[in-house]
Structures are given as structure tokens and as C-alpha cells.
GROMACS .gro file of C-alpha atoms in nm:
model
  223
    1ALA     CA    1   0.739  -0.744   0.176
    2ALA     CA    2   0.962  -0.651  -0.118
    3THR     CA    3   0.915  -0.997  -0.271
    4LEU     CA    4   0.537  -0.977  -0.237
    5SER     CA    5   0.535  -0.626  -0.382
    6ALA     CA    6   0.746  -0.733  -0.679
    7VAL     CA    7   0.472  -0.977  -0.775
    8THR     CA    8   0.155  -0.800  -0.663
    9GLU     CA    9   0.217  -0.433  -0.750
   10PRO     CA   10   0.246  -0.483  -1.129
   11ILE     CA   11  -0.078  -0.685  -1.119
   12VAL     CA   12  -0.268  -0.430  -0.908
   13ASN     CA   13  -0.140  -0.135  -1.112
   14ASN     CA   14  -0.230  -0.305  -1.440
   15VAL     CA   15  -0.583  -0.378  -1.318
   16LEU     CA   16  -0.621  -0.025  -1.177
   17VAL     CA   17  -0.489   0.181  -1.468
   18ASN     CA   18  -0.539  -0.036  -1.776
   19ARG     CA   19  -0.870  -0.183  -1.647
   20VAL     CA   20  -0.776  -0.534  -1.757
   21PRO     CA   21  -0.915  -0.852  -1.595
   22LEU     CA   22  -0.708  -1.020  -1.323
   23GLY     CA   23  -0.625  -1.316  -1.548
   24THR     CA   24  -0.485  -1.084  -1.814
   25ALA     CA   25  -0.274  -0.893  -1.560
   26ILE     CA   26  -0.129  -1.220  -1.426
   27ALA     CA   27  -0.062  -1.352  -1.777
   28GLU     CA   28   0.130  -1.035  -1.869
   29LEU     CA   29   0.364  -1.079  -1.570
   30ASP     CA   30   0.679  -1.283  -1.621
   31GLY     CA   31   0.987  -1.380  -1.420
   32GLU     CA   32   1.210  -1.118  -1.578
   33LYS     CA   33   0.970  -0.835  -1.490
   34ILE     CA   34   0.943  -0.962  -1.133
   35LYS     CA   35   1.322  -0.985  -1.097
   36ASN     CA   36   1.378  -0.635  -1.233
   37PHE     CA   37   1.101  -0.479  -1.025
   38PHE     CA   38   1.223  -0.657  -0.712
   39LYS     CA   39   1.534  -0.436  -0.722
   40THR     CA   40   1.307  -0.133  -0.704
   41THR     CA   41   1.081  -0.265  -0.426
   42MET     CA   42   1.376  -0.376  -0.213
   43SER     CA   43   1.541  -0.034  -0.212
   44THR     CA   44   1.226   0.178  -0.179
   45ASN     CA   45   1.071  -0.039   0.095
   46PHE     CA   46   1.358   0.061   0.324
   47ILE     CA   47   1.231   0.419   0.294
   48LYS     CA   48   0.851   0.397   0.261
   49PHE     CA   49   0.756   0.140   0.524
   50PRO     CA   50   0.979   0.267   0.807
   51PHE     CA   51   0.870   0.624   0.734
   52PHE     CA   52   0.500   0.535   0.753
   53GLU     CA   53   0.547   0.342   1.076
   54ALA     CA   54   0.760   0.620   1.227
   55THR     CA   55   0.499   0.879   1.130
   56SER     CA   56   0.224   0.664   1.283
   57VAL     CA   57   0.418   0.619   1.608
   58ILE     CA   58   0.489   0.992   1.634
   59MET     CA   59   0.125   1.081   1.566
   60THR     CA   60   0.007   0.825   1.823
   61GLY     CA   61   0.174   1.036   2.092
   62VAL     CA   62  -0.003   1.354   1.976
   63ASP     CA   63  -0.330   1.441   2.150
   64LEU     CA   64  -0.560   1.444   1.845
   65SER     CA   65  -0.880   1.270   1.748
   66PRO     CA   66  -0.832   0.950   1.543
   67ALA     CA   67  -0.979   1.124   1.236
   68LEU     CA   68  -0.745   1.423   1.257
   69ARG     CA   69  -0.448   1.200   1.341
   70GLY     CA   70  -0.521   0.985   1.037
   71SER     CA   71  -0.557   1.295   0.817
   72VAL     CA   72  -0.220   1.435   0.923
   73THR     CA   73  -0.050   1.095   0.889
   74GLY     CA   74  -0.190   1.044   0.539
   75ALA     CA   75  -0.106   1.396   0.420
   76VAL     CA   76   0.250   1.391   0.555
   77PHE     CA   77   0.317   1.041   0.423
   78CYS     CA   78   0.179   1.116   0.076
   79THR     CA   79   0.354   1.451   0.035
   80THR     CA   80   0.689   1.309   0.143
   81THR     CA   81   0.685   0.976  -0.038
   82LEU     CA   82   0.479   1.042  -0.353
   83PRO     CA   83   0.794   1.062  -0.570
   84ILE     CA   84   0.887   0.711  -0.450
   85THR     CA   85   0.529   0.586  -0.503
   86ASN     CA   86   0.516   0.721  -0.858
   87PHE     CA   87   0.868   0.596  -0.933
   88ARG     CA   88   0.761   0.246  -0.829
   89PHE     CA   89   0.437   0.273  -1.024
   90ARG     CA   90   0.607   0.376  -1.347
   91LYS     CA   91   0.875   0.109  -1.308
   92SER     CA   92   0.608  -0.158  -1.254
   93MET     CA   93   0.423  -0.044  -1.566
   94GLY     CA   94   0.733   0.000  -1.784
   95MET     CA   95   0.658   0.371  -1.830
   96PRO     CA   96   0.924   0.644  -1.872
   97ILE     CA   97   1.022   0.834  -1.557
   98THR     CA   98   1.061   1.211  -1.568
   99ALA     CA   99   1.092   1.478  -1.299
  100SER     CA  100   0.739   1.605  -1.370
  101SER     CA  101   0.591   1.255  -1.332
  102LEU     CA  102   0.714   1.213  -0.974
  103TYR     CA  103   0.435   1.432  -0.831
  104GLN     CA  104   0.174   1.327  -1.087
  105ALA     CA  105  -0.179   1.275  -0.950
  106TYR     CA  106  -0.091   1.444  -0.618
  107LEU     CA  107  -0.443   1.556  -0.519
  108PRO     CA  108  -0.621   1.220  -0.567
  109THR     CA  109  -0.329   1.041  -0.400
  110VAL     CA  110  -0.330   1.265  -0.094
  111LEU     CA  111  -0.711   1.225  -0.074
  112ARG     CA  112  -0.669   0.848  -0.086
  113ASP     CA  113  -0.396   0.845   0.178
  114ILE     CA  114  -0.590   1.075   0.413
  115LEU     CA  115  -0.902   0.856   0.385
  116TYR     CA  116  -0.688   0.544   0.429
  117GLY     CA  117  -0.516   0.690   0.736
  118ILE     CA  118  -0.845   0.790   0.901
  119VAL     CA  119  -1.015   0.453   0.843
  120ARG     CA  120  -0.709   0.251   0.941
  121ASN     CA  121  -0.674   0.440   1.270
  122LYS     CA  122  -1.042   0.405   1.358
  123VAL     CA  123  -1.088   0.042   1.253
  124MET     CA  124  -0.766  -0.089   1.408
  125THR     CA  125  -0.846   0.085   1.738
  126ALA     CA  126  -1.196  -0.066   1.737
  127MET     CA  127  -1.068  -0.414   1.649
  128ILE     CA  128  -0.812  -0.414   1.932
  129GLU     CA  129  -1.055  -0.273   2.190
  130ARG     CA  130  -1.316  -0.534   2.089
  131ASN     CA  131  -1.095  -0.819   2.213
  132PRO     CA  132  -0.751  -0.718   2.350
  133GLU     CA  133  -0.657  -1.076   2.438
  134PHE     CA  134  -0.728  -1.201   2.086
  135ALA     CA  135  -0.536  -0.907   1.939
  136ARG     CA  136  -0.217  -1.034   2.107
  137THR     CA  137  -0.234  -1.373   1.934
  138ASN     CA  138  -0.102  -1.452   1.585
  139ALA     CA  139  -0.454  -1.515   1.461
  140GLY     CA  140  -0.568  -1.187   1.615
  141ARG     CA  141  -0.285  -0.991   1.454
  142PHE     CA  142  -0.368  -1.134   1.113
  143VAL     CA  143  -0.746  -1.095   1.141
  144ASN     CA  144  -0.726  -0.741   1.279
  145MET     CA  145  -0.479  -0.628   1.013
  146PHE     CA  146  -0.670  -0.803   0.732
  147ALA     CA  147  -1.005  -0.651   0.832
  148THR     CA  148  -0.852  -0.308   0.890
  149VAL     CA  149  -0.675  -0.295   0.555
  150VAL     CA  150  -0.979  -0.420   0.360
  151ALA     CA  151  -1.195  -0.152   0.523
  152ALA     CA  152  -0.934   0.119   0.464
  153CYS     CA  153  -0.882   0.021   0.099
  154VAL     CA  154  -1.255   0.002   0.022
  155LEU     CA  155  -1.341   0.333   0.188
  156SER     CA  156  -1.045   0.514   0.028
  157ALA     CA  157  -1.117   0.357  -0.312
  158PRO     CA  158  -1.263   0.674  -0.472
  159GLY     CA  159  -0.929   0.850  -0.429
  160ASN     CA  160  -0.740   0.547  -0.555
  161GLU     CA  161  -0.961   0.511  -0.862
  162LEU     CA  162  -0.925   0.881  -0.943
  163ARG     CA  163  -0.548   0.842  -0.906
  164GLY     CA  164  -0.558   0.554  -1.156
  165TYR     CA  165  -0.757   0.767  -1.399
  166CYS     CA  166  -0.499   1.048  -1.376
  167LEU     CA  167  -0.207   0.806  -1.426
  168GLN     CA  168  -0.330   0.661  -1.755
  169PRO     CA  169  -0.083   0.683  -2.047
  170PRO     CA  170  -0.214   0.966  -2.270
  171ASN     CA  171  -0.210   0.750  -2.583
  172ARG     CA  172  -0.426   0.480  -2.419
  173ALA     CA  173  -0.641   0.687  -2.183
  174LEU     CA  174  -1.003   0.576  -2.145
  175PRO     CA  175  -1.282   0.836  -2.132
  176PHE     CA  176  -1.412   0.921  -1.783
  177GLY     CA  177  -1.741   0.735  -1.830
  178GLU     CA  178  -1.574   0.417  -1.953
  179PHE     CA  179  -1.297   0.420  -1.691
  180PHE     CA  180  -1.542   0.447  -1.400
  181LYS     CA  181  -1.784   0.174  -1.502
  182PRO     CA  182  -1.918   0.000  -1.185
  183ASP     CA  183  -1.786  -0.347  -1.277
  184LYS     CA  184  -1.434  -0.212  -1.336
  185PHE     CA  185  -1.449  -0.012  -1.012
  186VAL     CA  186  -1.555  -0.317  -0.809
  187ARG     CA  187  -1.294  -0.543  -0.975
  188SER     CA  188  -1.007  -0.297  -0.926
  189THR     CA  189  -1.101  -0.217  -0.565
  190SER     CA  190  -1.162  -0.576  -0.455
  191ILE     CA  191  -0.840  -0.710  -0.610
  192GLY     CA  192  -0.629  -0.427  -0.470
  193ALA     CA  193  -0.784  -0.455  -0.122
  194LEU     CA  194  -0.746  -0.834  -0.097
  195ILE     CA  195  -0.385  -0.836  -0.217
  196MET     CA  196  -0.284  -0.557   0.021
  197ALA     CA  197  -0.475  -0.710   0.315
  198ILE     CA  198  -0.313  -1.051   0.265
  199SER     CA  199   0.033  -0.897   0.222
  200LEU     CA  200   0.010  -0.683   0.537
  201GLY     CA  201  -0.160  -0.964   0.729
  202VAL     CA  202   0.129  -1.197   0.652
  203GLY     CA  203   0.370  -0.915   0.733
  204THR     CA  204   0.220  -0.866   1.078
  205LEU     CA  205   0.279  -1.236   1.150
  206ALA     CA  206   0.637  -1.221   1.030
  207THR     CA  207   0.732  -0.905   1.222
  208PRO     CA  208   0.739  -1.062   1.575
  209GLN     CA  209   0.950  -1.352   1.445
  210VAL     CA  210   1.198  -1.113   1.282
  211GLU     CA  211   1.213  -0.912   1.604
  212LYS     CA  212   1.289  -1.229   1.805
  213LEU     CA  213   1.561  -1.326   1.559
  214TRP     CA  214   1.713  -0.979   1.579
  215HIS     CA  215   1.714  -0.982   1.960
  216THR     CA  216   1.878  -1.327   1.956
  217ILE     CA  217   2.149  -1.210   1.716
  218ARG     CA  218   2.209  -0.891   1.913
  219ALA     CA  219   2.232  -1.081   2.242
  220TYR     CA  220   2.479  -1.325   2.085
  221LEU     CA  221   2.696  -1.043   1.949
  222GLN     CA  222   2.696  -0.865   2.284
  223SER     CA  223   2.787  -1.175   2.483
   0.00000   0.00000   0.00000
């Protein structure tokens, strides 16, 4: 996950905030930037991903509607981890990091994360209930995660786009009307959704294999 993020996050952030085409964002990425940003993704992933999964597991045991459960999950996750999110963002973009920048764009980010949490809860539940047997296969895990993440990213896109607008460097900020042109909105949303869906889809395939390896190692050490 950290390796994928080291490559994909700078591209997604560049497309989102600077509104550049995908080819330009890829061309501006080089091996040195990936190597340096990998150090950031490796350390922060150990905090962000486990925290989100732990929050989701805890909220699953709470008797709430999927919409309310997703809202609480998104709000708690955003409020707690936004400093890490903004730290990663600014590192990926080569921007200076200050104390005031760590909670920058809080309101659009919490809106995005609440919408994402609601949609992800509803869509994943529906996908699993549609075909429980298929959901237990590798293909089912990938398809369900891919479809869920694409839906969640697309439907939470207004919050994400507003976050990108708020995070623009002041000296290069685009006017509101130019930033939110339909073609730029579609390009930014589709690229971000596909990259995240593929990354998490691959991750859901890798997780069972890592768990098996861990159980094998633990059993060997205990024997």
C-alpha cells in the first residue's frame, strides 16, 4: 500500500489541485520524488489504515443505520487523521509544512469523508448481500471493493474537489469558475477514483495472503 501510494498520491494530488492532465502529472514524477515520498507513506500508513479499519470495526458493532454509521466513521476518521492527510499531501506536492496547514481545508475534507463513509457502508453491504458466495472468492473481494470504492469516490467528489480548491498554493490559485470547469472535474474525479479503486482492490487480495503468512510464522515461532 505504501509503495502504491508513493507513486499514485503525487499524481492524484497534482491532477486535483493543479488541474493538469494525467500525462503531465506522470511526466513530472521521477524516481527521486517517489523514493522520498515512500518514507512518508510507509510511516503514516501504519497510523491511518489501521485506525480507519479499527474505527469501522468498532462502528460495525454499534446499532446505527448504515448512513449514520458512515457519517460517524467519516467524521471521527477525518478529525483525527487530517494532520497526517495534510502532511502527506504537502510532502507529495513539495509544499512547506506549518502547524496551521495541518488542519487546512477541514470542512470540505470532513464532508468528503462523511459522504465516502456513508456510500462505502451502503454499497459494500449491498454488494455482499447480492452474492455472499461470490464475495468470499478472490474475484468477489476485488470486484466488490473496486465497485464500492469507485461509487464512494464519485459520490463524495464534490467534497474532494472543494478540498482541492482550498488547498491551492495562493500564488497559483485558479479562480472558482476556472477550477470547477466540468472537464477538469470529470478528469480529476475519474483518475482519483480509478487509482484508489485499483489500489484497494489489489490490497483486498493481498490481505488474506499476508494473514496466512503471519499465521504460519506465528505457528512456527510457537512450536
